[in-house]
XYZ file of C-alpha atoms in Angstrom:
510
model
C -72.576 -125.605 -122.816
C -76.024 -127.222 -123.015
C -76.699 -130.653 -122.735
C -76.302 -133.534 -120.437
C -73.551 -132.763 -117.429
C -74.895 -128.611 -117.311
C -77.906 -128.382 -115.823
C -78.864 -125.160 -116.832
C -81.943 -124.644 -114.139
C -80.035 -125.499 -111.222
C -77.391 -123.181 -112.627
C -79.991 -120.167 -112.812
C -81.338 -120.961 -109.665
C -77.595 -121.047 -107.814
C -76.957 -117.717 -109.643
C -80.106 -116.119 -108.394
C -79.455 -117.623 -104.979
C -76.225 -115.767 -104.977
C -77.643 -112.188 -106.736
C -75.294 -112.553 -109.338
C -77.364 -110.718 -111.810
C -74.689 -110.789 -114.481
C -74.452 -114.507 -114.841
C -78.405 -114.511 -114.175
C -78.453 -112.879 -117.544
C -75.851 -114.525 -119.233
C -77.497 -118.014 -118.543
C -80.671 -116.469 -119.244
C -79.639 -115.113 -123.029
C -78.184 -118.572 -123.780
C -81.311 -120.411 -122.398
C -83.319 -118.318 -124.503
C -81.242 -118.851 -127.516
C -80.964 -122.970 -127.491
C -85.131 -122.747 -126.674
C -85.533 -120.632 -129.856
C -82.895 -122.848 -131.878
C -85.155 -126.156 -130.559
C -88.338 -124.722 -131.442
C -87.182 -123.262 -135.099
C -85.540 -127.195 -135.439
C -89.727 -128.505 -134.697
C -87.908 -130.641 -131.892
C -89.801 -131.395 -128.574
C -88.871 -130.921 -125.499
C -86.316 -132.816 -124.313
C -84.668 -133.136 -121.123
C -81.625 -135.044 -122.595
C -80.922 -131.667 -124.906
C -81.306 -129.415 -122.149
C -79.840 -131.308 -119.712
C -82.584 -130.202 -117.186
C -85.862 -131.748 -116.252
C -89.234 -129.869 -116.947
C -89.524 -129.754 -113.371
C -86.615 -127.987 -112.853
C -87.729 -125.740 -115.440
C -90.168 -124.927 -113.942
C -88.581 -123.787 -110.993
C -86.272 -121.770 -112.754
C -89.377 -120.019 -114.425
C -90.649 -119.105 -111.289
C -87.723 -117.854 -110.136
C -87.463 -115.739 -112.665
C -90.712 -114.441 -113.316
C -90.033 -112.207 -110.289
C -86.646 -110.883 -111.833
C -85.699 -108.136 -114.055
C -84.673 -109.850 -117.250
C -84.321 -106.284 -119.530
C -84.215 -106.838 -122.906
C -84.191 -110.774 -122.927
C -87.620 -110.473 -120.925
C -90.394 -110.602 -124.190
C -88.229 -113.717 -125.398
C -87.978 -115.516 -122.807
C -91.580 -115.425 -122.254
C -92.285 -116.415 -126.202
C -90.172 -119.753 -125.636
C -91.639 -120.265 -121.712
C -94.962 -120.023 -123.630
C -93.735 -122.066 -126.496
C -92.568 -124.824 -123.982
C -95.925 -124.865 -122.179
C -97.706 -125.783 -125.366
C -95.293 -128.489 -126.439
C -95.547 -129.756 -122.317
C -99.215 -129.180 -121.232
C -100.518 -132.287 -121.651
C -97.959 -134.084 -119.511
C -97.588 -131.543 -116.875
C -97.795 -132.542 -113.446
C -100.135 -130.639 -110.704
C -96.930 -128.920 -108.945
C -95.004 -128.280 -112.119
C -98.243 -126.649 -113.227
C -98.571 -124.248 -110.111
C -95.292 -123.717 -110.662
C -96.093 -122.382 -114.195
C -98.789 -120.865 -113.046
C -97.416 -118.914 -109.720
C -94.420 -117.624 -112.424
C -97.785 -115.794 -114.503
C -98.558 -114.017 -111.449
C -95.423 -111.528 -111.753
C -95.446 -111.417 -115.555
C -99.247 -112.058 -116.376
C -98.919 -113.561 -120.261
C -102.309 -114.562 -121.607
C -101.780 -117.119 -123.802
C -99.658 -119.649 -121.870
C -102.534 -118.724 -119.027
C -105.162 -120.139 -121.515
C -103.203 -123.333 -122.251
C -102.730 -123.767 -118.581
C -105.851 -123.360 -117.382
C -106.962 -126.162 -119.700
C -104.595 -128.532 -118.070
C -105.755 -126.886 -114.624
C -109.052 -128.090 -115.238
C -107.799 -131.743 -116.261
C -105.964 -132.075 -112.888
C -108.299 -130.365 -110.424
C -108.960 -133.791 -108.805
C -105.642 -134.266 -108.405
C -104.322 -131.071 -106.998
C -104.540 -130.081 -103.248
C -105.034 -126.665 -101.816
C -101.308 -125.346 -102.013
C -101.907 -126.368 -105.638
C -104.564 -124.720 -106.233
C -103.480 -121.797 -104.694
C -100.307 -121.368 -106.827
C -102.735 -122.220 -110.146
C -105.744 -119.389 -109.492
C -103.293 -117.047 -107.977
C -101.390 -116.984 -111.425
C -104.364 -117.097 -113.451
C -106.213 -114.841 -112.101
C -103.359 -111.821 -112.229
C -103.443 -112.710 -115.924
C -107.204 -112.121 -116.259
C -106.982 -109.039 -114.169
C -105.292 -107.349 -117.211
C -108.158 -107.502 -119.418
C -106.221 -108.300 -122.296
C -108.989 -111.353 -123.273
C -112.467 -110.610 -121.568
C -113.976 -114.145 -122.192
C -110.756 -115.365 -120.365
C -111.216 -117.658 -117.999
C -114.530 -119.041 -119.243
C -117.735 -119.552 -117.193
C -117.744 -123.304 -116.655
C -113.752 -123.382 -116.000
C -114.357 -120.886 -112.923
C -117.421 -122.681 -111.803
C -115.704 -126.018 -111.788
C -112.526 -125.082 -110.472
C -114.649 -123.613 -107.448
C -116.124 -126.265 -106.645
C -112.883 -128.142 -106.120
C -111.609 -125.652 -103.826
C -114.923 -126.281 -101.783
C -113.883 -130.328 -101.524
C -110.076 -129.871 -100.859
C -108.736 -129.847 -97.283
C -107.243 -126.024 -96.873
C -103.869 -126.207 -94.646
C -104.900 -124.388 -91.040
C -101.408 -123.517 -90.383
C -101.175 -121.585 -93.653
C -103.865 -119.224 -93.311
C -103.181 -116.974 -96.771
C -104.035 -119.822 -98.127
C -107.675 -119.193 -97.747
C -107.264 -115.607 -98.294
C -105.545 -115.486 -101.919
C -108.108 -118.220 -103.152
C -110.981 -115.967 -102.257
C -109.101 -113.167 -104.086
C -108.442 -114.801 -106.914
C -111.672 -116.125 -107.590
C -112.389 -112.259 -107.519
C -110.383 -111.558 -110.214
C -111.028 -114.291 -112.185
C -114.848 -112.149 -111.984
C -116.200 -115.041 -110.191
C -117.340 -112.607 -106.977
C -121.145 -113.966 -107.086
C -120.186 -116.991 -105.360
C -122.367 -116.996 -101.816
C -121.479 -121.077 -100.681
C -117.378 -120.461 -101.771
C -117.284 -117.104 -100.302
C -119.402 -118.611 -96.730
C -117.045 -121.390 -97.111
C -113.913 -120.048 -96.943
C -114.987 -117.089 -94.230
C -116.254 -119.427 -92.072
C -112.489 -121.198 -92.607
C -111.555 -117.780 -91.431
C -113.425 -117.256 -88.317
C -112.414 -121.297 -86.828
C -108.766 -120.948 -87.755
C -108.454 -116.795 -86.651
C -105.821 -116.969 -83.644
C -103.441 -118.055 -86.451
C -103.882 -115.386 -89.021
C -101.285 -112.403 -89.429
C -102.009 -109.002 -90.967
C -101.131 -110.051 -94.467
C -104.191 -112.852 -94.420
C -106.768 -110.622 -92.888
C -105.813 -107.914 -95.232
C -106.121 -110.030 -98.535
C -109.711 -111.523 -96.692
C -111.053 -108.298 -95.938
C -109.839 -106.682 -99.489
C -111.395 -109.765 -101.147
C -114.854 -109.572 -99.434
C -115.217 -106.009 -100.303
C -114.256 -106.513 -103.926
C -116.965 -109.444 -103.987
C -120.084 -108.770 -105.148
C -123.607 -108.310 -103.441
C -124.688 -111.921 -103.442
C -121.361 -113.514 -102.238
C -121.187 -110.730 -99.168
C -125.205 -111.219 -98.339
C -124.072 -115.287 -97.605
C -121.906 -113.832 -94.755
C -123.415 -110.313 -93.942
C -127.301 -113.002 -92.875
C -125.563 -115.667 -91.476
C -126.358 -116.598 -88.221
C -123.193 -115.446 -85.621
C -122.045 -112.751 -88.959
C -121.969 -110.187 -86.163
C -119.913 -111.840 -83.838
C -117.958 -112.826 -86.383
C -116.534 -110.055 -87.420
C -116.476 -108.942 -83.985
C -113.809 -111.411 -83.125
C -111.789 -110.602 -86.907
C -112.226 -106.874 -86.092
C -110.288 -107.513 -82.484
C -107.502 -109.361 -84.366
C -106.800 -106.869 -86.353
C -106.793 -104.396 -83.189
C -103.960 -106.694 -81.937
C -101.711 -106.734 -85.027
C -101.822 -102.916 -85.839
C -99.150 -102.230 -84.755
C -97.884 -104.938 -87.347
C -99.542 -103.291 -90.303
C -97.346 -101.993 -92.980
C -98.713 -98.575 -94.493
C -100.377 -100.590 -97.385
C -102.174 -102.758 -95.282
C -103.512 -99.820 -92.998
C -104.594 -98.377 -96.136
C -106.295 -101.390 -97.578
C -108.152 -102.207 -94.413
C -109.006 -98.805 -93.812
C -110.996 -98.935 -97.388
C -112.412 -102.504 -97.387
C -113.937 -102.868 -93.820
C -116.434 -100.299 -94.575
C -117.377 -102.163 -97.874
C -117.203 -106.042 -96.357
C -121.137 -105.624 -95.306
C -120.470 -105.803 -91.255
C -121.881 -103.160 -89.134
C -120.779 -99.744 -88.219
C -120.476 -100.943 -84.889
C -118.250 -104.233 -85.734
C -115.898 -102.204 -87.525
C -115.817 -99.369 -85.388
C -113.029 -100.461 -83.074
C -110.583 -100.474 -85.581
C -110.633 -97.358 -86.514
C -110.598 -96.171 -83.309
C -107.299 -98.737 -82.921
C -105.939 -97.278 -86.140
C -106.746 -93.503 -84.964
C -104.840 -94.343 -81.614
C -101.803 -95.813 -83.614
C -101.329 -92.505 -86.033
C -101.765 -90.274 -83.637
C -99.423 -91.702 -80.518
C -96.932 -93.230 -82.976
C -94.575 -91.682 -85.894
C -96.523 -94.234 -88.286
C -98.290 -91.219 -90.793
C -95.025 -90.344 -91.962
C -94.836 -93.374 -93.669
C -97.904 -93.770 -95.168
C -97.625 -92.582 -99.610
C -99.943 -89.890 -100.681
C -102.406 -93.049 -101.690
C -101.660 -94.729 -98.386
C -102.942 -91.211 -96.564
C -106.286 -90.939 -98.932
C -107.504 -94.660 -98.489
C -107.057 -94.486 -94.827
C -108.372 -90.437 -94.076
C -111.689 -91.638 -96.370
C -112.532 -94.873 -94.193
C -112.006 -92.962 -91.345
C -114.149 -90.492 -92.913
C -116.837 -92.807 -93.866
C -116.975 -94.561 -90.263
C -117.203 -91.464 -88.574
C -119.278 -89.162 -90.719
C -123.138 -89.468 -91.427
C -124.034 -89.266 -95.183
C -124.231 -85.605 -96.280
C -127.540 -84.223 -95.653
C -130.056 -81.160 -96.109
C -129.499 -79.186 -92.960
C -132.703 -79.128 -90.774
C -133.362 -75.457 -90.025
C -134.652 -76.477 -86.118
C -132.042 -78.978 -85.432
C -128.632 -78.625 -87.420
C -126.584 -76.358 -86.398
C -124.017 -74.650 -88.471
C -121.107 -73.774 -85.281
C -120.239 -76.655 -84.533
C -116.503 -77.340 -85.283
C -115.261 -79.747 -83.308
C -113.062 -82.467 -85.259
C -114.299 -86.055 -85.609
C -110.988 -87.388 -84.979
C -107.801 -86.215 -83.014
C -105.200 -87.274 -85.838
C -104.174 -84.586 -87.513
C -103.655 -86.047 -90.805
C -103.842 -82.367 -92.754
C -100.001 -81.865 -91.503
C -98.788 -84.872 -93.584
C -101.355 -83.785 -96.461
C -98.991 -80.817 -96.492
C -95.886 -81.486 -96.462
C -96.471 -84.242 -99.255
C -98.927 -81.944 -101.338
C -97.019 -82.516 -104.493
C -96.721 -85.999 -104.587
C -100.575 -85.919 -104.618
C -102.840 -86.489 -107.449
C -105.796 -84.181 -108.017
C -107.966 -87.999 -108.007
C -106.396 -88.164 -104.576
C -106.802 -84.471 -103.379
C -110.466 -84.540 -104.185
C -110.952 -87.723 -102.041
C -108.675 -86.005 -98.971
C -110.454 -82.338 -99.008
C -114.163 -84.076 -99.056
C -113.008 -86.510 -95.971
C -110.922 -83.780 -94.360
C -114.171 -81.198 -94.444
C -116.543 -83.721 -93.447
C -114.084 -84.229 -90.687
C -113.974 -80.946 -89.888
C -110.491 -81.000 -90.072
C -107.947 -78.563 -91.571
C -110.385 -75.095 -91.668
C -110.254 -72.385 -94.423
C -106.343 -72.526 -94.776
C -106.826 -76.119 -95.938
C -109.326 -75.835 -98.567
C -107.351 -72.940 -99.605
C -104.001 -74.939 -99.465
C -105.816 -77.788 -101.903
C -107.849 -75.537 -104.158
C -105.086 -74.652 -106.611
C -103.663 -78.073 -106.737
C -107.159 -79.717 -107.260
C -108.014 -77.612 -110.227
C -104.795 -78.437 -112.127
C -106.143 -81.288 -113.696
C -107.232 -80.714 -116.981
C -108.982 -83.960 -117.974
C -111.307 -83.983 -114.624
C -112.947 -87.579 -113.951
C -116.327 -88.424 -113.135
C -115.859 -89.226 -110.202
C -113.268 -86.499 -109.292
C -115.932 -84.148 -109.906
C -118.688 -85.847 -107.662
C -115.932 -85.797 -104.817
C -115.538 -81.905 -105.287
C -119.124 -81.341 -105.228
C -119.599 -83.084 -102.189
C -116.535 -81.928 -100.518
C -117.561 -77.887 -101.434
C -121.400 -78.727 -99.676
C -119.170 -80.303 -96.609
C -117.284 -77.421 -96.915
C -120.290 -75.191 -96.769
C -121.358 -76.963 -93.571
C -118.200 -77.048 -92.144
C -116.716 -73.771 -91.999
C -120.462 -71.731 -92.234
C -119.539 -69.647 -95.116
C -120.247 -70.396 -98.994
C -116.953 -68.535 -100.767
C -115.057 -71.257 -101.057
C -117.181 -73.783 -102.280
C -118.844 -71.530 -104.669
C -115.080 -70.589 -105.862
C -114.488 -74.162 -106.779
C -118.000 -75.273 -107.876
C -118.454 -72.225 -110.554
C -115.228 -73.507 -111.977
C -116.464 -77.189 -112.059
C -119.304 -76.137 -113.813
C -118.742 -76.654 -117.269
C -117.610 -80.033 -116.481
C -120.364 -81.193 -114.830
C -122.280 -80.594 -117.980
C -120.042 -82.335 -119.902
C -119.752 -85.234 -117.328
C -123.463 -85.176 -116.404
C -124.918 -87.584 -119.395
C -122.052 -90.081 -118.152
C -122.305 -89.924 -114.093
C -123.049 -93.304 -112.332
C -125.667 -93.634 -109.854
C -123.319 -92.788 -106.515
C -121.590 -90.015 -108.727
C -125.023 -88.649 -109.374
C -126.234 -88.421 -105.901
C -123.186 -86.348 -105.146
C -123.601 -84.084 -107.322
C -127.360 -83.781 -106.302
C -126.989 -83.713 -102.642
C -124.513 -81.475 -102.950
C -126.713 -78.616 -104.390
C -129.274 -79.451 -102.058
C -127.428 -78.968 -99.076
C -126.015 -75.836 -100.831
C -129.282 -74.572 -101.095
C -130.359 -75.065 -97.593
C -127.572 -73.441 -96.800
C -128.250 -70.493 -98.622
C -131.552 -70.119 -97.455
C -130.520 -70.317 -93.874
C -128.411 -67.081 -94.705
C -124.819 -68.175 -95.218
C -122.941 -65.470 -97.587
C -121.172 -66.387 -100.663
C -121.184 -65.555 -104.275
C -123.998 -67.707 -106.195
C -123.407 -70.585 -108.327
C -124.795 -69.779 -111.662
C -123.444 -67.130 -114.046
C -126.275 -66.694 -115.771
C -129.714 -68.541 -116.793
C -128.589 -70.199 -119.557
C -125.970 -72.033 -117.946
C -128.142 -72.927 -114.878
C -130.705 -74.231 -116.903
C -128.446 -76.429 -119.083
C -126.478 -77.971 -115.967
C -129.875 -79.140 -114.456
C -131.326 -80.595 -117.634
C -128.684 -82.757 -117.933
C -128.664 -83.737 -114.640
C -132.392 -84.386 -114.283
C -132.105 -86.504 -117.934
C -128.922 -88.350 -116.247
C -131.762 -88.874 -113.025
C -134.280 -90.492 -115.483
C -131.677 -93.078 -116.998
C -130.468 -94.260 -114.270
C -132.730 -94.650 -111.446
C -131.857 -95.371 -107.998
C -133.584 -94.743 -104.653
C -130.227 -93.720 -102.886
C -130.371 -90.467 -104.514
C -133.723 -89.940 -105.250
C -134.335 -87.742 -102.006
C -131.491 -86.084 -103.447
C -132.926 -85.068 -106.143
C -136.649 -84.303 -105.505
C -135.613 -80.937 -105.553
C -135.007 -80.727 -109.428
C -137.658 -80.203 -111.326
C -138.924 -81.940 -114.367
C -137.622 -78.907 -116.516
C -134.708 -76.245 -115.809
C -135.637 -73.876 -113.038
C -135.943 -70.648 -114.395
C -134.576 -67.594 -112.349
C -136.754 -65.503 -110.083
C -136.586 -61.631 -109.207
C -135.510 -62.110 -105.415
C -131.810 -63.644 -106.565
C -129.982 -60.959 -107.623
C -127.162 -63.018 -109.511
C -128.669 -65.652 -111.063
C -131.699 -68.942 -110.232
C -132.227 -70.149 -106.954
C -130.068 -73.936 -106.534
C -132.891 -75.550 -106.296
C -136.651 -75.388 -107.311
C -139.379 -73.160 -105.338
């Protein structure tokens, strides 16, 4: 069956071409076998035995990379790999992407490490498509973790600064898009001249980019770190230019699949433009859910990326009420779409991760009422193995709450049952996570004091005084002036109760 006369990649290729999954397997099982019988024999690759060229191979990898392959799927990868070591040196830039794009689907370490060494021979060689194919592939493989030192420092560096000489192809603008995401998961994000390089690639070719590109753009800015978004957030004409992205993406909403709603709703907050810039596409996005049928088919994580952007954009951070100027009637919903009916009605396909994100932008929304945080409570407290950042979430969503609907019942009801995590979580809690927490009894407190009823928080003066240690000892590890206003109301030491709280301390210091 093998062997000059039957070639057995154009065969896999014609099968796949025709979804005939059976004979897709068959020829797979029998590739697999006379790749295994070659490499037990210590023979080479040869295109006379297999009667196919490596080129072709190649192909057919691809191809198949993106296929179900059951049980023959762990072998076939062990002789792809096997192949790739016997063929890297003599491997040609496009039969390389092609090796590459196949990792991309079914992200394999080791055949990633021998190709990136061969990536890094031909990077003079290879053009943008390329290049594409090669760090899209590689990058999906270091995005597993499976190696941390993988790729190394000087491979990334060098490999950028090819992509900054090559000519990218204007009419293919995703292009430009996945190479600025895959540098991203490759971890190198710190790159300001690549990242102002390829935005500004961006903002001359933008009449030709579809949803897909701007999504993978935006996503890929916001996963970048400080220093690569500061090159395009103080660039002269940054403003306009994401002015003039924002207004494309205005036109193609009604394009956007749920995904892409969801991603953009997440990442233009975090891209480093201003609230104004980004402010008419969520009002384009709001428009869109709430005149079309297009929240029905958003997934419960679709629905919790896109009601927190839309919370972030429309919502000030959470703050100490002022007792002169804040006042606690004021109801009236920060956006029309009423997102708490599809929340419902897909409540058990929800996470509590996910619930905790949708009740803290739904209350700061001012969205839902009572009935809501009643609907979620239950559901939220299911989880047994609450996160960090679950729990910073539900703090700030009770304080919300608090604001929101002028009473203190339910929040306390949730909060007194958080409790003993927070003490348990509280040596661990990251800055942001911290802050939460923080502002979250502070508003609580000012609350309180401005005569809101409620049961109180702590149970007794033990447990209040342990919960604060730890979170002023968290404070003192990990300092950060976005929370320390926050916290100013902690003292150095536990607050110990006082006579005029009848069921236990005061939230915050006297």
């Amino acid at each position: 069956m093998w062997g000059p006369g039957f070639n057995v990649s154009r065969e896999l290729l014609l099968a796949i071409r025709q979804s005939n999954q059976q004979r897709v397997h068959h020829l797979v099982e029998g590739l697999v076998g006379a790749l295994r019988q070659q490499r037990e024999a210590k023979a080479g690759w040869s295109a006379e035995t297999f009667g196919t060229s490596l080129w072709d191979f190649a192909c057919a990898v691809q191809r198949l990379s993106r296929l179900p392959l059951g049980e023959h799927e762990r072998a076939f990868w062990t002789e792809v790999t096997h192949v790739i070591r016997q063929t890297q040196v003599s491997l040609q830039p496009r039969e390389l992407a092609l090796f590459c794009n196949a990792l991309a689907s079914s992200p394999t370490v080791e055949p990633a490490q021998l190709l990136l060494k061969r990536a890094v021979e031909l990077q003079a060689e290879m053009n943008a498509k390329d290049l594409q194919m090669v760090l899209h592939g590689l990058s999906h493989c270091a995005a597993t973790g499976e190696d941390p030192g993988f790729p190394d420092l000087a491979s990334r560096e060098s490999l950028a600064a090819t992509v900054l000489k090559v000519r990218l192809d204007k009419d293919h603008p995703v292009q430009a898009a996945q190479l600025l995401a895959a540098f991203v998961r490759l971890r190198h994000d710190n790159d300001a001249v690549l990242s102002k390089h390829l935005f500004d690639h961006a903002v001359e070719t933008l009449p030709g980019w579809d949803v897909q590109s701007l999504t993978v753009l935006c996503t890929a800015i916001a996963g970048s770190r400080r220093a690569a978004r500061a090159s395009i957030e103080l660039a002269e004409g940054s403003e306009e230019a994401w002015e003039a992205i924002v207004s494309r993406l205005v036109e193609l909403l009604p394009k956007a699949k749920p995904w892409q709603l969801a991603s953009l709703a997440r990442a233009l907050k975090k891209v480093g433009a201003s609230h104004s810039s980004v402010e008419p596409f969520y009002d384009g996005m709001e428009e869109l859910l709430t005149s079309t049928h297009r929240s029905d088919s958003l997934s419960p994580a679709d629905l919790t990326f896109v009601v927190n952007g839309l919370a972030q954009q429309r919502c000030l951070q959470l703050r100490r009420p002022d007792a002169e100027t804040t006042s606690l009637n004021d109801t009236q919903p920060l956006t029309s779409w009423v997102f708490e009916e599809q929340v419902g009605r897909k409540l058990h396909a929800f996470s509590s991760a996910e619930l905790a994100v949708v009740l803290h932008a739904a209350m700061r929304l001012r969205r839902g009422g009572a009935d809501f945080f009643d609907m979620l409570l239950p559901k939220l407290l299911e989880s047994k193995n609450l996160t960090a950042k679950q729990l910073a979430h539900s703090f700030s969503a009770s304080a919300a709450a608090g604001l929101y609907l002028s009473d203190l019942t339910r929040p306390m009801r949730l909060l007194r049952q958080l409790l003993p995590t927070c003490g348990m979580l509280g040596p661990s809690l990251t800055p942001w996570q911290l802050a939460y927490v923080a502002q979250a009894l502070d508003v609580l407190a000012a609350l309180r004091q401005r005569g809101l009823r409620g049961p109180y928080l702590w149970q007794d003066d033990a447990q209040a005084s342990a919960t604060v240690d730890v979170l002023c000892a968290r404070a003192k590890e990990v300092p950060c002036a976005w929370f320390g206003i926050a916290l100013c109301n902690f003292p150095a030491h536990a607050p110990r109760p006082q006579p005029f709280y009848p069921s236990g301390i005061p939230y915050t210091s006297q």
